[in-house]
PDB file of C-alpha atoms and ligand atoms in Angstrom:
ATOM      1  CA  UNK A 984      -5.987 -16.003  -4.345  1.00  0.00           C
ATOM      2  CA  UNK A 985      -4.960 -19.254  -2.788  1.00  0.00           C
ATOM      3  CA  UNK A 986      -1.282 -20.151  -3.212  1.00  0.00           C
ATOM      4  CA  UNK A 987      -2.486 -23.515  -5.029  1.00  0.00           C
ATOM      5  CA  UNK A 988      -4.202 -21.775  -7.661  1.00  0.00           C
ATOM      6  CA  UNK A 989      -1.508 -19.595  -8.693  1.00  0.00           C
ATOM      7  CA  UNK A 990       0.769 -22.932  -9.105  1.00  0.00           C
ATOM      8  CA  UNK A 991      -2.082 -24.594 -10.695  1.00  0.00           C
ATOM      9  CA  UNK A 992      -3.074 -21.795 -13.107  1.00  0.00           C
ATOM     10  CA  UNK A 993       0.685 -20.693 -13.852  1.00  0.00           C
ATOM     11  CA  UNK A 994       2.442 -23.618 -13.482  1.00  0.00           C
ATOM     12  CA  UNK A 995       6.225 -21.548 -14.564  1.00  0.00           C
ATOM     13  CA  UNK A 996       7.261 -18.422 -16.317  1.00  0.00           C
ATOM     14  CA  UNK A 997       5.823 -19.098 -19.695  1.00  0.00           C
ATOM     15  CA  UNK A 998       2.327 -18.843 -18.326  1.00  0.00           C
ATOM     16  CA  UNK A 999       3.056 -16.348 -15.719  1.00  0.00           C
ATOM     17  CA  UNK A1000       4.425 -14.032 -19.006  1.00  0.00           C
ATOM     18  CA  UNK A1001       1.194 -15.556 -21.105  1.00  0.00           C
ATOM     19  CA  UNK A1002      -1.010 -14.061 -18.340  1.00  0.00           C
ATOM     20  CA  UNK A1003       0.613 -10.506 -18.079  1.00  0.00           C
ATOM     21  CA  UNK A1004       0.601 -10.127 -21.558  1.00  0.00           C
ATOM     22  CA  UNK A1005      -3.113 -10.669 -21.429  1.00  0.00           C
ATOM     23  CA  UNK A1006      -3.464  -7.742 -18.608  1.00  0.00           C
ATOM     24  CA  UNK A1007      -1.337  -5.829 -20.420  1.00  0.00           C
ATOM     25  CA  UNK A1008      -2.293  -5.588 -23.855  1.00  0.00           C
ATOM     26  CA  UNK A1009      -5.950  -7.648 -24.008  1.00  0.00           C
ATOM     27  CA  UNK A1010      -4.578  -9.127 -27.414  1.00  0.00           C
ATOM     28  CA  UNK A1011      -3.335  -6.043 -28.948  1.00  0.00           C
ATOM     29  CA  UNK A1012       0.209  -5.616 -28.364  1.00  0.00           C
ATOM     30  CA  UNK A1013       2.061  -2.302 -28.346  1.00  0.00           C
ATOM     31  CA  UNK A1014       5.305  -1.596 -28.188  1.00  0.00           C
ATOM     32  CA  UNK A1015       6.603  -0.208 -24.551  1.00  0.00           C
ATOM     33  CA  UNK A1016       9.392   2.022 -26.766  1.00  0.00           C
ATOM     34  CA  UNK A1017       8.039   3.488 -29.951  1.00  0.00           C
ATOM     35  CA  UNK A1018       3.870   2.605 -29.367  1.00  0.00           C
ATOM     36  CA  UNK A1019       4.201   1.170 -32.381  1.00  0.00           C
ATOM     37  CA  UNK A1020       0.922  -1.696 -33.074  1.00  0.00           C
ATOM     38  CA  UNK A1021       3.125  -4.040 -35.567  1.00  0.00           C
ATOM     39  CA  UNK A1022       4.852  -6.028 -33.634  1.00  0.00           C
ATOM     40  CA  UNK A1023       5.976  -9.508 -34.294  1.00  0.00           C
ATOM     41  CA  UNK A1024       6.596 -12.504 -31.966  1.00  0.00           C
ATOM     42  CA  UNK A1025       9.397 -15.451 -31.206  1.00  0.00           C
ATOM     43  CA  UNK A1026       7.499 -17.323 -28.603  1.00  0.00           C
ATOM     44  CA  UNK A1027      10.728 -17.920 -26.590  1.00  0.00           C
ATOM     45  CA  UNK A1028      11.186 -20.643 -24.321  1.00  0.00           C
ATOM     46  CA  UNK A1029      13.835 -19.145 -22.082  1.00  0.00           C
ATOM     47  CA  UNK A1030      12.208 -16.553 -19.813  1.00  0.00           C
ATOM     48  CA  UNK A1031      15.739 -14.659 -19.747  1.00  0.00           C
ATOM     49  CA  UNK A1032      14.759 -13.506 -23.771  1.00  0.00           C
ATOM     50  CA  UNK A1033      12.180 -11.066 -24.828  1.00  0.00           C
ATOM     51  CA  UNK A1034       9.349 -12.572 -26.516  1.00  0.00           C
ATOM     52  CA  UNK A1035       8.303  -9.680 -29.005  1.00  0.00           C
ATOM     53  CA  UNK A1036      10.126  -7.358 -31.171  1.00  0.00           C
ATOM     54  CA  UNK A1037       8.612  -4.384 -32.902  1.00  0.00           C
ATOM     55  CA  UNK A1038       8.772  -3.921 -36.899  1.00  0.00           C
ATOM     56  CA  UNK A1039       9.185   0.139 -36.524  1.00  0.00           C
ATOM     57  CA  UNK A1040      11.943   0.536 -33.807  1.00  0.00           C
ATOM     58  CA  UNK A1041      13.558  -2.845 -34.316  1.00  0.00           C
ATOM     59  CA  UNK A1042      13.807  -3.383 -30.520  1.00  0.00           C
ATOM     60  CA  UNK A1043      12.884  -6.859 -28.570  1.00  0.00           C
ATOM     61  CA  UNK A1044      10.836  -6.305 -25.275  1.00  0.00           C
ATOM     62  CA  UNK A1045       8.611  -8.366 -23.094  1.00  0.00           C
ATOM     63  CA  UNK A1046       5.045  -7.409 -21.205  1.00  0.00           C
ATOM     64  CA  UNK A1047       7.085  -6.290 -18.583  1.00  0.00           C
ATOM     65  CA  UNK A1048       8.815  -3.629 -19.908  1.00  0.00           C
ATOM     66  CA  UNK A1049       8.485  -0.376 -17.982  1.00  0.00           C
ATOM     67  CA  UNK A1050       6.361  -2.256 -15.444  1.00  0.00           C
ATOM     68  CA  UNK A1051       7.161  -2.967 -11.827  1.00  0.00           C
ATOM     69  CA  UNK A1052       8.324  -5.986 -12.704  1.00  0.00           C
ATOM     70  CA  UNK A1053      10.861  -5.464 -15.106  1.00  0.00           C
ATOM     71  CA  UNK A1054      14.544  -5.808 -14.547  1.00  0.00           C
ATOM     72  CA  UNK A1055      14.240  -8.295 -11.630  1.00  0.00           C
ATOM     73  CA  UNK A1056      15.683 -11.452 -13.514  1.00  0.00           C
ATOM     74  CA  UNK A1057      13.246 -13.584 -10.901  1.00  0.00           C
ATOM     75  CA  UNK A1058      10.527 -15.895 -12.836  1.00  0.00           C
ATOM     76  CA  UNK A1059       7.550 -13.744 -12.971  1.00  0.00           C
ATOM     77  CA  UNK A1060       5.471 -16.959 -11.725  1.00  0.00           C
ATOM     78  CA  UNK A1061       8.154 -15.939  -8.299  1.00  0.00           C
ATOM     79  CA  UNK A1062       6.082 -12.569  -8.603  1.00  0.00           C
ATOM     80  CA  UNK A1063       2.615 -13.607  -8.470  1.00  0.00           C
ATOM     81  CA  UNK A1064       3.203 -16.259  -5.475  1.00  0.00           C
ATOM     82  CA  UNK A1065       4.749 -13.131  -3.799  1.00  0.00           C
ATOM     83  CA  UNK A1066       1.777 -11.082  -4.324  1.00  0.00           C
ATOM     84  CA  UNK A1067      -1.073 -13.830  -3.210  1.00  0.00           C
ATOM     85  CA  UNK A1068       1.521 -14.251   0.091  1.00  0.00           C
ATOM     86  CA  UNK A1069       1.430 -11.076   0.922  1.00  0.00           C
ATOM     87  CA  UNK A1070      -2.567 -10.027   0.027  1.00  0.00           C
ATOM     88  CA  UNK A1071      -3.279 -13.076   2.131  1.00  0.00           C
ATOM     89  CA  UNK A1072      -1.556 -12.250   5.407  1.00  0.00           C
ATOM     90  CA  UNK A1073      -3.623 -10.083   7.462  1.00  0.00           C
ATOM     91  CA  UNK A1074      -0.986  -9.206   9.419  1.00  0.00           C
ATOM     92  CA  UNK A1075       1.444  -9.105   7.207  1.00  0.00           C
ATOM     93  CA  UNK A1076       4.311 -10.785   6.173  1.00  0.00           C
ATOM     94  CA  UNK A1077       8.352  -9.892   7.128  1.00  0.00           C
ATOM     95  CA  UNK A1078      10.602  -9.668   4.447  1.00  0.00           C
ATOM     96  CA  UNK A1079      12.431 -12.025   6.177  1.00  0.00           C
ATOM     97  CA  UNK A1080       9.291 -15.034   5.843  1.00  0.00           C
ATOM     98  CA  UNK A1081       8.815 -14.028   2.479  1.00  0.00           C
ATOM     99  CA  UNK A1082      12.204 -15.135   1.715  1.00  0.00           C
ATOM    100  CA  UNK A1083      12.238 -18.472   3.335  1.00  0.00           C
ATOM    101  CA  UNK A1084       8.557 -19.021   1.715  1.00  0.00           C
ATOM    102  CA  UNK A1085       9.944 -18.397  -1.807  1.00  0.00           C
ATOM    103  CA  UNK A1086      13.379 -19.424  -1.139  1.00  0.00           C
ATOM    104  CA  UNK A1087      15.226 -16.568  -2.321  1.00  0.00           C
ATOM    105  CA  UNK A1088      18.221 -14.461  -0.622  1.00  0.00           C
ATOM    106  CA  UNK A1089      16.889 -11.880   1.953  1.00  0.00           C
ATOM    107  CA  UNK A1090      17.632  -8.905   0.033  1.00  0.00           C
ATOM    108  CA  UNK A1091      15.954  -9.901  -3.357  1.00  0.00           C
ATOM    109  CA  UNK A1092      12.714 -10.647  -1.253  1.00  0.00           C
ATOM    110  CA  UNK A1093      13.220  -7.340   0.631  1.00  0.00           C
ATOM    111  CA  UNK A1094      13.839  -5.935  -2.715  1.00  0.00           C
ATOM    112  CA  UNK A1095      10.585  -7.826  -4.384  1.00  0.00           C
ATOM    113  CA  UNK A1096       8.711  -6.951  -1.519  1.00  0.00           C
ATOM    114  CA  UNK A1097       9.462  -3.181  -1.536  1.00  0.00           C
ATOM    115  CA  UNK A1098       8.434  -3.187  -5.158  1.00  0.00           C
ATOM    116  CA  UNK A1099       4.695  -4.453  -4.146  1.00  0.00           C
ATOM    117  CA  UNK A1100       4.353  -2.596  -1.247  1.00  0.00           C
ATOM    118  CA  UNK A1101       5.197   0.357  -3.640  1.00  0.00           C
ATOM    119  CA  UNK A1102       2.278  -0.264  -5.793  1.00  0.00           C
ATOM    120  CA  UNK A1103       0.434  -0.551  -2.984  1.00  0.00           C
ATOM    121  CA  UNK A1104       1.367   2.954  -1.980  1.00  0.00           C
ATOM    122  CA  UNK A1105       0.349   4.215  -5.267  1.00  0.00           C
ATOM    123  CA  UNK A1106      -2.923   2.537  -5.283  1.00  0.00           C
ATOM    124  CA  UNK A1107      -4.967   4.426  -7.620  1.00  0.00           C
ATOM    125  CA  UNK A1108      -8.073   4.227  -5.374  1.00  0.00           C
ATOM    126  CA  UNK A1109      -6.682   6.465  -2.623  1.00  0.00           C
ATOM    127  CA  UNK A1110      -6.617   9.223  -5.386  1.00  0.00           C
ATOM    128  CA  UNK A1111     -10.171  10.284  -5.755  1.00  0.00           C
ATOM    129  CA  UNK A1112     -11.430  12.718  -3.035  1.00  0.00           C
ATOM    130  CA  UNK A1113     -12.508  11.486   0.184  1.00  0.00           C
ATOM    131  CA  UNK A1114     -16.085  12.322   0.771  1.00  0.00           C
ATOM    132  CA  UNK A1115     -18.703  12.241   3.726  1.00  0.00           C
ATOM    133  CA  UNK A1116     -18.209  11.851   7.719  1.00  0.00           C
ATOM    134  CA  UNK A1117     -14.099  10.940   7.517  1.00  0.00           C
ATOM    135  CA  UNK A1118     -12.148  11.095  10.728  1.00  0.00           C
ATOM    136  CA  UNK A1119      -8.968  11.926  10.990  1.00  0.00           C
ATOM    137  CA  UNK A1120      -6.064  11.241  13.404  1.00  0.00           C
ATOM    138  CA  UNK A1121      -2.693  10.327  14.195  1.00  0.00           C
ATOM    139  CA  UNK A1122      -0.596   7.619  15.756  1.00  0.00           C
ATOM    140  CA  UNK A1123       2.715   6.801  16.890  1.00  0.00           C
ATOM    141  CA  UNK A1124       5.148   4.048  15.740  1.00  0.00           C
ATOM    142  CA  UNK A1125       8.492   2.875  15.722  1.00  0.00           C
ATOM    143  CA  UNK A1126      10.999   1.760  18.703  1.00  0.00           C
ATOM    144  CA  UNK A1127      10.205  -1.317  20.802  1.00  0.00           C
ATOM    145  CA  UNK A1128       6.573  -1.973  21.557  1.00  0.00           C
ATOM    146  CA  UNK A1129       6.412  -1.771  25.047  1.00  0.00           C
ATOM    147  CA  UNK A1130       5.233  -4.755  27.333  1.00  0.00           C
ATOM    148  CA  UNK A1131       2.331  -4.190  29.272  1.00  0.00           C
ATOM    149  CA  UNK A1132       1.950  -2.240  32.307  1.00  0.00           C
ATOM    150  CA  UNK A1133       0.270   0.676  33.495  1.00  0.00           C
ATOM    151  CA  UNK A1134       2.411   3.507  31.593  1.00  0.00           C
ATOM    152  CA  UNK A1135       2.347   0.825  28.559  1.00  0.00           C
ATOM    153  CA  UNK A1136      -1.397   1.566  27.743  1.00  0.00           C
ATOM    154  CA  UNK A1137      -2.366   3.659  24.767  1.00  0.00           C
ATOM    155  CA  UNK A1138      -3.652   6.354  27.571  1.00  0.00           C
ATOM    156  CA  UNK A1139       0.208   7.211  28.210  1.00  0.00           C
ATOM    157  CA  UNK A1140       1.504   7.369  25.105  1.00  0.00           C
ATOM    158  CA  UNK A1141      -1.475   9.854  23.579  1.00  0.00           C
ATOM    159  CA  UNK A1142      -0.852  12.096  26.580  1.00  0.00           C
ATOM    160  CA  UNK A1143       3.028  12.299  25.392  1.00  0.00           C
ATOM    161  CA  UNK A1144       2.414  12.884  21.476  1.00  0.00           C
ATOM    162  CA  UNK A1145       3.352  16.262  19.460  1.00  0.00           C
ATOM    163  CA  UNK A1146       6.086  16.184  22.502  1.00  0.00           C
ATOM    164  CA  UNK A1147       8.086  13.863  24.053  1.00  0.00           C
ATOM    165  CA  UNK A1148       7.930  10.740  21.793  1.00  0.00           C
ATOM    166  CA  UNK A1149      10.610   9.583  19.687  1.00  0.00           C
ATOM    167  CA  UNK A1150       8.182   7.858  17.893  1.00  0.00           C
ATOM    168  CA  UNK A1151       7.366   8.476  14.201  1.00  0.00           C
ATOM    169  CA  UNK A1152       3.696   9.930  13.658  1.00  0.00           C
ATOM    170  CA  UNK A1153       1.595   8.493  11.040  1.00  0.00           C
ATOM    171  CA  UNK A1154      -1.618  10.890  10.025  1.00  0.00           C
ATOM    172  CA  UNK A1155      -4.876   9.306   8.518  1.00  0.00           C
ATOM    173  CA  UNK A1156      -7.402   9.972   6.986  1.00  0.00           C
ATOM    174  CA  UNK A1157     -11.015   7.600   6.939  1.00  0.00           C
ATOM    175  CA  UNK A1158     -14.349   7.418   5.628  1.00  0.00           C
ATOM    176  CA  UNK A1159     -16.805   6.015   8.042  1.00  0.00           C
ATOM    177  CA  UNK A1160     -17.338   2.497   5.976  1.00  0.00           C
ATOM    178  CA  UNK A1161     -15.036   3.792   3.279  1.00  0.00           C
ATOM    179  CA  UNK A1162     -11.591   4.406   2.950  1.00  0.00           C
ATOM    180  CA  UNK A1163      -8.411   4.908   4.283  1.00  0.00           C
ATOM    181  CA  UNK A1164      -5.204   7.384   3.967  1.00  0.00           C
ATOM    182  CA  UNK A1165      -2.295   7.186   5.577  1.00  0.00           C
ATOM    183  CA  UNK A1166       1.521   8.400   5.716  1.00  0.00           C
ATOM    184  CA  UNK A1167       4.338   9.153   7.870  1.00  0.00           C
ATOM    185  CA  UNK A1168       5.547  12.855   9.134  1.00  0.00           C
ATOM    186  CA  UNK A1169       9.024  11.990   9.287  1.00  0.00           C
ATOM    187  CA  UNK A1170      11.305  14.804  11.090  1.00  0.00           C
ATOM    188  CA  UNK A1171       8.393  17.310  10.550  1.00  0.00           C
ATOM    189  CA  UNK A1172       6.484  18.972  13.435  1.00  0.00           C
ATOM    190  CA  UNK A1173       2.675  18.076  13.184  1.00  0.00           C
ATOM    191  CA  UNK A1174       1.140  21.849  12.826  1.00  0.00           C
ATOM    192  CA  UNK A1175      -1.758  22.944  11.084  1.00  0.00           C
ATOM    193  CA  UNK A1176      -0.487  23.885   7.844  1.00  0.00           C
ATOM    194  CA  UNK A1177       0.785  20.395   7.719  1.00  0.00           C
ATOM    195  CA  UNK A1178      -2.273  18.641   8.749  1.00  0.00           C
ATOM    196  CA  UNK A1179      -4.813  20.855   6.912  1.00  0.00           C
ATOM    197  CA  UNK A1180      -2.598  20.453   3.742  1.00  0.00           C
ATOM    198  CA  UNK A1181      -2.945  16.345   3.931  1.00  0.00           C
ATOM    199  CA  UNK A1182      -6.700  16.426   4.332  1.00  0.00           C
ATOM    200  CA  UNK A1183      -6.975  18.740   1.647  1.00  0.00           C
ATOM    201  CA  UNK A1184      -5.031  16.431  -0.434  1.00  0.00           C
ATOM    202  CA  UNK A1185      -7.229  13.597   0.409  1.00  0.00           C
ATOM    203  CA  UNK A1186     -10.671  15.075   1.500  1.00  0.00           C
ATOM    204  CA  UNK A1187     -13.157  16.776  -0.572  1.00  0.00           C
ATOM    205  CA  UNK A1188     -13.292  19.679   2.327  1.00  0.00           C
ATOM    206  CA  UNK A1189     -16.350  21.664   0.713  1.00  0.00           C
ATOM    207  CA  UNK A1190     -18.712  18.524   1.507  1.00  0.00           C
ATOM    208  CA  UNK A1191     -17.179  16.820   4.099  1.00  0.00           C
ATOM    209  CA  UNK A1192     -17.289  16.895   7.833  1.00  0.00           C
ATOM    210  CA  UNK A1193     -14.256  15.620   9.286  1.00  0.00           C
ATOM    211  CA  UNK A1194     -14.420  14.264  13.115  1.00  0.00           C
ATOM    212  CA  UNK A1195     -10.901  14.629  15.186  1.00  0.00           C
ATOM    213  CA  UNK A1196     -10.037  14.561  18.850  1.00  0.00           C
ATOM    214  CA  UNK A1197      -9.097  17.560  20.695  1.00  0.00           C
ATOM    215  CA  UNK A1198      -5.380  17.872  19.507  1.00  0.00           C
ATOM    216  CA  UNK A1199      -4.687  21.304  18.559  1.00  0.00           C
ATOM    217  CA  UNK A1200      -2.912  20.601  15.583  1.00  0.00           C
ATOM    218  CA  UNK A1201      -6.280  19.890  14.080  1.00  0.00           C
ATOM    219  CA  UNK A1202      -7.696  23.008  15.261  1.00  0.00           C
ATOM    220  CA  UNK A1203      -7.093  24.629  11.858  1.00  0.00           C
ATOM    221  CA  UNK A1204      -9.494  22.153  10.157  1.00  0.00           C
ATOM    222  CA  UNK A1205     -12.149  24.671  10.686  1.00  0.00           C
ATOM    223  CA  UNK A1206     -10.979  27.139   8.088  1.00  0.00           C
ATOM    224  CA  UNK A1207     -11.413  24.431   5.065  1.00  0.00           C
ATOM    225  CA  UNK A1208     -14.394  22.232   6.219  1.00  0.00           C
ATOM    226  CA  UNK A1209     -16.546  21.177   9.106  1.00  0.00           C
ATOM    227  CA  UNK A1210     -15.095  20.198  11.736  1.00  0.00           C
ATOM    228  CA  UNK A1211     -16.407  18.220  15.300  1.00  0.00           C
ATOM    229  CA  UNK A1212     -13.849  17.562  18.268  1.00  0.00           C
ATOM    230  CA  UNK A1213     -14.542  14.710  20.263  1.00  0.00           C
ATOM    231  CA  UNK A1214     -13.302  15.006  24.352  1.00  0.00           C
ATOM    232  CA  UNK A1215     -11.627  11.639  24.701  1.00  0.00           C
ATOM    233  CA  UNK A1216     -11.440  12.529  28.535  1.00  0.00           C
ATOM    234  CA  UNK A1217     -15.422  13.017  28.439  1.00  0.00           C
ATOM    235  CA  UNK A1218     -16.235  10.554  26.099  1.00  0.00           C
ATOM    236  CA  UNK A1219     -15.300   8.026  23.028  1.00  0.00           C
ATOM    237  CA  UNK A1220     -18.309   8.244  21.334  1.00  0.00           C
ATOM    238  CA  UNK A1221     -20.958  10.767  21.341  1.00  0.00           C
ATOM    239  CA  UNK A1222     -23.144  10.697  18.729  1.00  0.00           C
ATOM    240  CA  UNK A1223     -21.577  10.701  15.201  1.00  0.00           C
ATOM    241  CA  UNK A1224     -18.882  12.383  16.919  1.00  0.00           C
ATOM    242  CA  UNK A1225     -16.036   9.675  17.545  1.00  0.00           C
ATOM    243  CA  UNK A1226     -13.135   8.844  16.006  1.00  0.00           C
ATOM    244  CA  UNK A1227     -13.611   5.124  16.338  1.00  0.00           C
ATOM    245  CA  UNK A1228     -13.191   4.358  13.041  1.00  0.00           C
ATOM    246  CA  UNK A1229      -9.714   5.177  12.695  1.00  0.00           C
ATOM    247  CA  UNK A1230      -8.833   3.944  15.992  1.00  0.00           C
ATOM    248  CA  UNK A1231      -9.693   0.457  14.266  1.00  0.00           C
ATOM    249  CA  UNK A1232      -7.779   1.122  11.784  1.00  0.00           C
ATOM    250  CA  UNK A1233      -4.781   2.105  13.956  1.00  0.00           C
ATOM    251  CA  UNK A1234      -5.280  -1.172  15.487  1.00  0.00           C
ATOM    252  CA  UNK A1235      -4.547  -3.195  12.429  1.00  0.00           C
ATOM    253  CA  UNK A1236      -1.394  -1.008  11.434  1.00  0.00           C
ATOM    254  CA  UNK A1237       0.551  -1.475  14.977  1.00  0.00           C
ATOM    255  CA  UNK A1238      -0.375  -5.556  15.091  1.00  0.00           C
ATOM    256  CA  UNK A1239       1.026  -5.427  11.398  1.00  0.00           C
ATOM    257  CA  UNK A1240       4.338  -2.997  12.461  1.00  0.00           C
ATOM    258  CA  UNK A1241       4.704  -4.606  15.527  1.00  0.00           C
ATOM    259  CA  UNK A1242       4.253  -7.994  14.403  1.00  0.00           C
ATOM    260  CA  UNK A1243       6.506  -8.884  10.991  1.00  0.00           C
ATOM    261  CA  UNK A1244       9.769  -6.642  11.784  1.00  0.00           C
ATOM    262  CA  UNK A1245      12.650  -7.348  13.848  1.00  0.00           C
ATOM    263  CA  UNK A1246      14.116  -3.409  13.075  1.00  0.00           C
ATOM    264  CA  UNK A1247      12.100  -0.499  12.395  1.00  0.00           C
ATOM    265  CA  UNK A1248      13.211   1.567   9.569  1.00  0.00           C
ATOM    266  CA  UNK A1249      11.736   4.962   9.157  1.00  0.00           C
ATOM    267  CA  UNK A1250      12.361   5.557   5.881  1.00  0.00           C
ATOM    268  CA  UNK A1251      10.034   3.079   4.976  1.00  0.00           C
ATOM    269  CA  UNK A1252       7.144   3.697   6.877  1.00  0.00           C
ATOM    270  CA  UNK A1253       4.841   4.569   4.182  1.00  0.00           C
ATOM    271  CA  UNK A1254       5.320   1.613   2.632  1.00  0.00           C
ATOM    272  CA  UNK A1255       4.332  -0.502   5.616  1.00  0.00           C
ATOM    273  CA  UNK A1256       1.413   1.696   6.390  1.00  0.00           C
ATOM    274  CA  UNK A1257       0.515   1.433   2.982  1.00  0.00           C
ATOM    275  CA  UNK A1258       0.232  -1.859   2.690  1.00  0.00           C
ATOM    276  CA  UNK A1259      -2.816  -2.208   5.769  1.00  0.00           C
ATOM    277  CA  UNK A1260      -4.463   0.935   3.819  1.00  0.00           C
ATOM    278  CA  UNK A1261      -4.329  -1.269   0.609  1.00  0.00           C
ATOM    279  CA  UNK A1262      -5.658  -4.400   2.698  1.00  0.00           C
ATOM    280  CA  UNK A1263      -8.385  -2.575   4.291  1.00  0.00           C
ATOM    281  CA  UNK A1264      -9.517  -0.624   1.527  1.00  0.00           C
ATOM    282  CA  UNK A1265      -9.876  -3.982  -0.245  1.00  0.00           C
ATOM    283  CA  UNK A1266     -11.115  -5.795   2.475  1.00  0.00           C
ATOM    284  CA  UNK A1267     -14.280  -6.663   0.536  1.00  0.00           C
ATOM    285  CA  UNK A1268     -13.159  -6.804  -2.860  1.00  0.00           C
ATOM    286  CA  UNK A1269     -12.885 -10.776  -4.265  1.00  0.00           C
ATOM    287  CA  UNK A1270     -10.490  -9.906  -6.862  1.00  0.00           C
ATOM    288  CA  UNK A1271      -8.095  -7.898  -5.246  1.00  0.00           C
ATOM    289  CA  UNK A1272      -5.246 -10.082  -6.948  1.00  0.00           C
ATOM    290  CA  UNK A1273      -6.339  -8.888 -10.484  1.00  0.00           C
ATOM    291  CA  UNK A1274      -6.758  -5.601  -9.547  1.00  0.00           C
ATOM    292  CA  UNK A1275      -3.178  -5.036  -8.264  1.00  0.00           C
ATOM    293  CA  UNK A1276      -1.826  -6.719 -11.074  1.00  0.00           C
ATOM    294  CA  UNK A1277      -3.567  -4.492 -13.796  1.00  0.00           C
ATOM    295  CA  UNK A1278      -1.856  -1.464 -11.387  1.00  0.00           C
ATOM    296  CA  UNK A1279       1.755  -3.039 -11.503  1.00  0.00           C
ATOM    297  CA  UNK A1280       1.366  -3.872 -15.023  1.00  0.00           C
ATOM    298  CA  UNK A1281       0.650   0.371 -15.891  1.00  0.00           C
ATOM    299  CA  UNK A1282      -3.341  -0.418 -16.471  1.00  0.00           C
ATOM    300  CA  UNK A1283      -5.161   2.624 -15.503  1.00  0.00           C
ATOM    301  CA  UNK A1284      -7.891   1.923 -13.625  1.00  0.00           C
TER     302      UNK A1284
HETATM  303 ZN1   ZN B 214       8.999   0.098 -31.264  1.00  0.00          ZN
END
């Protein structure tokens, strides 16, 4: 969604609250507190008053009661150019950009931001099993990318994970033209149990064959589906056997780490992660915009 069609099609708050409603309740309003149907409205100008009360409870609400977007006294048209800002950056966008683009303080856009990201986390697509060839891996973030150089290369750093890296490990999980999975291990060593217990959380293991390289954390796969090393000092691809895939993948979540934050903050890792899952599992899907909406607005999909 283009940012001149969100300003064309919701020109201010009314709208903006017109539209949610419309996601929200398709015409047949219920309300958030009691579930009661008869409601009644007051059509309220001034976006800082509820525009619906219910005839049973007594209480005023508005669509975005016990959404993500309640309680953030920011115009929800400020919402919806946040959202089309951040689904169109490939890369990603900083906190810090988002707040000069919107022209808010840095911690309400950090705060607005965290709040997308987070339904982005929760996206309801990641929760139905994985199925198929998926490969799975692990890579490193966090600290100062490094510039260059010989010891620089991705070569050096693989040969150092599990051990001496202070970097934080991020475990995924792909289907070969499918999707993705992935979260941080924060302050937890990557063993078996571990490992085995996230692609059983994502992968449907009784169908699936899962292609890894030779780390022997993943060694345990073997008990719970079928499982294919590849030798990354032999070869990168043999066959079906590669883990190319999520190397790709891996790709677009460093240039998106690396390229929008000026600290690195482990504690939310996920939700930076998260956020290139979301974009690549909806890399082909024209109303992405819509879809993300329904989710913040509490539409099961
Ligand atoms: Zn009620």
């Amino acid at each position: 969604m283009k940012i001149t069609e969100i300003t064309r099609r919701w020109p201010d708050h009314e709208s903006a609250m017109a539209h949610l409603e419309k996601v929200r309740w398709n015409g047949h309003v219920v309300c958030p507190y009691c579930k009661s149907e008869k409601t009644c409205t007051h059509a309220s100008k001034d976006h800082s008053l509820p525009r619906w009360q219910c005839q049973d409870c007594t209480r005023a609400f508005s669509a975005t009661v016990g959404t993500i977007f309640h309680h953030t006294h920011l115009p929800l048209q400020t919402w919806f150019l946040a959202l089309a800002i951040m689904l169109n950056a490939k890369k990603g966008v900083s906190n810090a950009q988002l707040s000069r683009d919107l022209g808010l303080p840095y911690k309400t856009a950090w705060s607005l931001a965290l709040r997308i990201r987070n339904a982005m986390l929760t996206d309801p697509a990641q929760k139905r099993l994985f199925q198929g060839i998926v490969e799975m891996d692990e890579v490193y973030i966090g600290g100062k990318p490094r510039k260059g150089g010989p010891k620089g290369g991705s070569g050096a750093k693989k040969s150092k994970r599990g051990r001496g890296t202070a970097k934080l490990p991020v475990v995924g999980v792909v289907e070969r033209h499918g999707r993705v999975v992935a979260r941080a291990f924060n302050n937890v060593p990557l063993n078996s149990d571990r490992l085995n217990a996230f692609f059983s959380k994502h992968v449907d293991g009784a169908s699936a064959i899962v292609m890894t390289d030779e780390f022997g954390g993943y060694r345990g796969l073997k008990a719970i589906t079928t499982h294919y090393a590849v030798d990354h000092k032999v070869a990168y691809v043999s066959g079906e056997t590669h883990t190319n895939t999520i190397e790709g993948f891996w790709s677009l979540v460093k240039r998106s780490w690396y390229g929008q934050h000026h600290f690195y903050s482990r504690k939310w890792a996920d939700h930076y992660v998260s956020e290139t899952a979301f974009k690549y599992n909806n890399r082909n899907n024209p109303d992405v915009f819509s879809d993300l909406m329904r989710h913040m607005a509490g539409v099961a999909a």
